[in-house]
Each structure stands twice: as structure tokens, then as C-alpha cells.
PDB file of C-alpha atoms in Angstrom:
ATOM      1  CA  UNK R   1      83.685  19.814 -74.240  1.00 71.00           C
ATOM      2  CA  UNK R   2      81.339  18.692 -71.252  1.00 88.00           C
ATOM      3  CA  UNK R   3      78.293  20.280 -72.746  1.00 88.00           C
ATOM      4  CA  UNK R   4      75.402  19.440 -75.090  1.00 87.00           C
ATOM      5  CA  UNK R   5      74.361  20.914 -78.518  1.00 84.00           C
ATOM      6  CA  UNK R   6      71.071  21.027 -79.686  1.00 80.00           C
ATOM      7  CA  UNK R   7      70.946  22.751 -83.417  1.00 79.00           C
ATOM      8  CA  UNK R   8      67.826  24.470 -83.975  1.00 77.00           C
ATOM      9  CA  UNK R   9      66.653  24.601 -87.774  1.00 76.00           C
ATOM     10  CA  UNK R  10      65.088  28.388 -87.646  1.00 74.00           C
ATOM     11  CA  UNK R  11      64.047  29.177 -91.465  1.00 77.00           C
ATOM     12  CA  UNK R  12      67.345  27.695 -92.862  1.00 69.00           C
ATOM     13  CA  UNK R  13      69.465  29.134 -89.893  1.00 73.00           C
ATOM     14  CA  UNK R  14      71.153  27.424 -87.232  1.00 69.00           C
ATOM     15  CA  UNK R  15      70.346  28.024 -83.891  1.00 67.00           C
ATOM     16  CA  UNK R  16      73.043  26.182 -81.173  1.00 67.00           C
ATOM     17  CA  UNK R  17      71.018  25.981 -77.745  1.00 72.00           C
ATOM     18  CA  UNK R  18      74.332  24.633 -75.545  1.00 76.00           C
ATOM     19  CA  UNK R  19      73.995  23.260 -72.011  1.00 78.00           C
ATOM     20  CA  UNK R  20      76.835  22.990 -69.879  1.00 75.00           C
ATOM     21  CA  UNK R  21      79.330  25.331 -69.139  1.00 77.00           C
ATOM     22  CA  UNK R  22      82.020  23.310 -70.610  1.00 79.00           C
ATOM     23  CA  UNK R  23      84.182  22.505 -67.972  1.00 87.00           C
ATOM     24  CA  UNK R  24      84.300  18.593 -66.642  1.00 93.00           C
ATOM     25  CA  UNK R  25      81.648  18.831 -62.831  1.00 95.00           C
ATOM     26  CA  UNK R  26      78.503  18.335 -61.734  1.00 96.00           C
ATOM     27  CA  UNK R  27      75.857  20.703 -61.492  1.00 95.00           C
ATOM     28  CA  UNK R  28      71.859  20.982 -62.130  1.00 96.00           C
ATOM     29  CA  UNK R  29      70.420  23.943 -63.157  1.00 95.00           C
ATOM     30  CA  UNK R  30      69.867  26.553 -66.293  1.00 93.00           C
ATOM     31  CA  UNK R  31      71.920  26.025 -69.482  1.00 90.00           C
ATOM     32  CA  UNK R  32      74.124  28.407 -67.963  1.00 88.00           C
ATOM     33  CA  UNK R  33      74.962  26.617 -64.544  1.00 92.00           C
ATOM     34  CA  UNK R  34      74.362  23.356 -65.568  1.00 94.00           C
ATOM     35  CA  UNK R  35      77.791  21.191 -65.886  1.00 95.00           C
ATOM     36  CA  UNK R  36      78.685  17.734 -66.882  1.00 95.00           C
ATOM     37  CA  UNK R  37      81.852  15.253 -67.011  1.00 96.00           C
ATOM     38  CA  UNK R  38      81.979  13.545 -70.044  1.00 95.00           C
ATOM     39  CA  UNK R  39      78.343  13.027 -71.244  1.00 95.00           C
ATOM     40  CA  UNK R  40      78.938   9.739 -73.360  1.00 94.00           C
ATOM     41  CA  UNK R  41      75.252   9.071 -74.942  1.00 95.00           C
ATOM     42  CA  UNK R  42      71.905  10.601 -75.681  1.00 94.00           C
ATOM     43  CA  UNK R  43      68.269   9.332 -76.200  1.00 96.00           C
ATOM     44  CA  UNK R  44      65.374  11.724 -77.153  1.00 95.00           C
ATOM     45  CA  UNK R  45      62.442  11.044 -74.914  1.00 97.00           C
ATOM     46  CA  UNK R  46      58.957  10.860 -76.244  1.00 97.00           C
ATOM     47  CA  UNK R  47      58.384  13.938 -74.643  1.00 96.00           C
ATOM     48  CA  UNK R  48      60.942  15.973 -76.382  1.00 93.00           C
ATOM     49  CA  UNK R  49      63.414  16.531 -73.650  1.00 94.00           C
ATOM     50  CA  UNK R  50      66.991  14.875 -74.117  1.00 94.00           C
ATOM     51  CA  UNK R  51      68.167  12.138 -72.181  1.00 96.00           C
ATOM     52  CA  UNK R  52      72.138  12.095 -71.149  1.00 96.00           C
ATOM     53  CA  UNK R  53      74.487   9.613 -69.463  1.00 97.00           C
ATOM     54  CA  UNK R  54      76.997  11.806 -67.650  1.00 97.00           C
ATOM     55  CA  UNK R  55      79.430   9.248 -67.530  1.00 97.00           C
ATOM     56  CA  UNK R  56      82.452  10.625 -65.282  1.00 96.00           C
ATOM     57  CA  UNK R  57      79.320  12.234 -63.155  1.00 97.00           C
ATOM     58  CA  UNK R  58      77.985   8.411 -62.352  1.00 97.00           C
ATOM     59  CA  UNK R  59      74.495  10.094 -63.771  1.00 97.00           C
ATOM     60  CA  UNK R  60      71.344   9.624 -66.260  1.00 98.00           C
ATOM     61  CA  UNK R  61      70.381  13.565 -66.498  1.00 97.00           C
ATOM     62  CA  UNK R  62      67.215  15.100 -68.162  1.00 96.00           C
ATOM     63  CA  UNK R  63      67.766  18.071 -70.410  1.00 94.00           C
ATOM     64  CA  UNK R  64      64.709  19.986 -70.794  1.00 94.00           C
ATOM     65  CA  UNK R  65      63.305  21.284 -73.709  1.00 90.00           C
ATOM     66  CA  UNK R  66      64.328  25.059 -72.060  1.00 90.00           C
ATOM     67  CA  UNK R  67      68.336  23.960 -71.444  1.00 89.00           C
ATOM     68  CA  UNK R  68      67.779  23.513 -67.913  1.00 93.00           C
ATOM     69  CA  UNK R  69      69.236  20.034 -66.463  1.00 95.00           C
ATOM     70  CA  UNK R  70      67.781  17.483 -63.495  1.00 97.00           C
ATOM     71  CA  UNK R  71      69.428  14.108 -62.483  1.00 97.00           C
ATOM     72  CA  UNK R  72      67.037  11.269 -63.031  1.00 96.00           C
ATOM     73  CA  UNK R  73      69.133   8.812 -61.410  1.00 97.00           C
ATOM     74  CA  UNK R  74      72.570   7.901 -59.948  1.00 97.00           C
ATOM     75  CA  UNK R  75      75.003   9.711 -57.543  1.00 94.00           C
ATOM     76  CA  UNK R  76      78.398  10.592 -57.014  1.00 91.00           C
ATOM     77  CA  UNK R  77      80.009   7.628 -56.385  1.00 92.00           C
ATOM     78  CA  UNK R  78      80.459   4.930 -58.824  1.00 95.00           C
ATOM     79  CA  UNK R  79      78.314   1.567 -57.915  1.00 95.00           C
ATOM     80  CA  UNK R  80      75.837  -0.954 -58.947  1.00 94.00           C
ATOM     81  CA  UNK R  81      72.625  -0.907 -57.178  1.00 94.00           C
ATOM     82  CA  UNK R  82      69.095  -0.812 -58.209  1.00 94.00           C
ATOM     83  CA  UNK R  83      66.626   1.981 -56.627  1.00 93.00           C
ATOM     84  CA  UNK R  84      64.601   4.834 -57.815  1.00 92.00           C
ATOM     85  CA  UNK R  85      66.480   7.960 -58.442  1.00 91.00           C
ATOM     86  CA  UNK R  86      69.335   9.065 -56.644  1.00 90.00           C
ATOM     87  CA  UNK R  87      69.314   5.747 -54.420  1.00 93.00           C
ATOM     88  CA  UNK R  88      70.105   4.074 -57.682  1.00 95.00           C
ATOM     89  CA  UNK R  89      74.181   3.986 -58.450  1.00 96.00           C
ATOM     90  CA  UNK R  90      75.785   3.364 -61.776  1.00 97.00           C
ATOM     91  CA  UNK R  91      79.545   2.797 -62.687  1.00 96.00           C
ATOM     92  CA  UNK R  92      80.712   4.870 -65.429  1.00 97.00           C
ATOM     93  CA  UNK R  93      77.055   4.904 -67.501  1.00 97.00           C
ATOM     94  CA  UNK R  94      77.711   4.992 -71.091  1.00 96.00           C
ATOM     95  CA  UNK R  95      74.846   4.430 -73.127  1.00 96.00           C
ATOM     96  CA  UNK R  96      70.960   5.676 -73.043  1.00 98.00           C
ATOM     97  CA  UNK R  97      67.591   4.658 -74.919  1.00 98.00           C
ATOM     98  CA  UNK R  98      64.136   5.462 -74.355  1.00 97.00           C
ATOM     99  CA  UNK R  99      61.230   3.924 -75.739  1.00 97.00           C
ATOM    100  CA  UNK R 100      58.119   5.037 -77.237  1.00 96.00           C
ATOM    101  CA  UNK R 101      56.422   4.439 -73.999  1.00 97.00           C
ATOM    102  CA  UNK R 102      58.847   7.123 -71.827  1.00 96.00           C
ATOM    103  CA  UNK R 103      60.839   4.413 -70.208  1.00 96.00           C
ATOM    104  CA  UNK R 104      64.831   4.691 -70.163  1.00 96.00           C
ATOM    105  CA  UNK R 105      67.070   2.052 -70.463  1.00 96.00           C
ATOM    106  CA  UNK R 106      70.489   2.410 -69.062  1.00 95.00           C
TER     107      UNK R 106
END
């Protein structure tokens, strides 16, 4: 569905915070703009935010703990080169892991 679920445990209710606007692009933004193509993996960062590989996008995105969505690293184009943030390029990302020290692996 191009979007991410987070299910909120409110006093035995659940809450569904969704990001994305379920429909396969690319966008950054609020939970309501935001848009991904084919988010493959997740990784909770030690900070609480969530962690994505947008696969189709050729992106590692942040969700925030509010919904809202940043790219961490990669662009539009599929590739393989080393760099910090969008200077870095990734072919079809599909997997995502952070450790307790903030770092993501890719």
C-alpha cells in the first residue's frame, strides 16, 4: 500500500498513525503528503523515530515520531556510490538496521 503503520496501544485501543498517501512516488513531508514506492524494511532508531528503505524510491527515509518523513540518504536514480546523504546512491535498498549507538546499516 506504499505507506507505513504505526499502531498506537492507547488504554487497550488501537490507534493507526499512517504515513504515506498510499499511492507508489516520492515525496517528503507531513503524514499526509509524504509518499513512498514500495518501502521494503524498517529499523526503530534509538531515538524513537522509524527508519525505512523506500526501495522503488532508491531511498533510506526517517519517519518521525510526528508522521512527518525526511530522506537520510540516496536519490532518484538507482546506483552504488558511497557519500553522505543525498550524494550517496543505492540500487533497489531492501533492508535497514540501526544500532544502539544511532548508526544505520543499509
Amino acid at each position: 500500500t506504499h505507506q507505513i503503520k504505526k499502531i498506537i496501544n492507547d488504554n487497550g485501543r488501537g490507534v493507526i498513525m499512517c504515513t504515506g498517501g498510499g499511492r507508489a512516488a516520492f515525496a517528503d513531508g507531513p503524514p499526509s503528503l509524504a509518499l513512498f514506492f514500495h518501502p521494503t524494511s524498517l529499523a526503530i532508531h534509538p531515538d524513537g523515530c522509524i527508519i525505512v528503505a523506500d526501495s522503488r524510491n532508491q531511498r533510506i527515509r526517517r519517519v518521525h515520531k510526528d508522521g512527518s518523513v525526511t530522506t537520510i540518504a540516496g536519490r532518484s536514480l538507482p546506483g552504488d556510490e558511497d557519500g553522505l546523504g543525498t550524494r550517496a546512491s543505492f540500487r533497489y535498498p531492501s533492508g535497514v538496521a540501526c544500532d544502539m549507538y544511532g548508526n544505520i546499516f543499509v
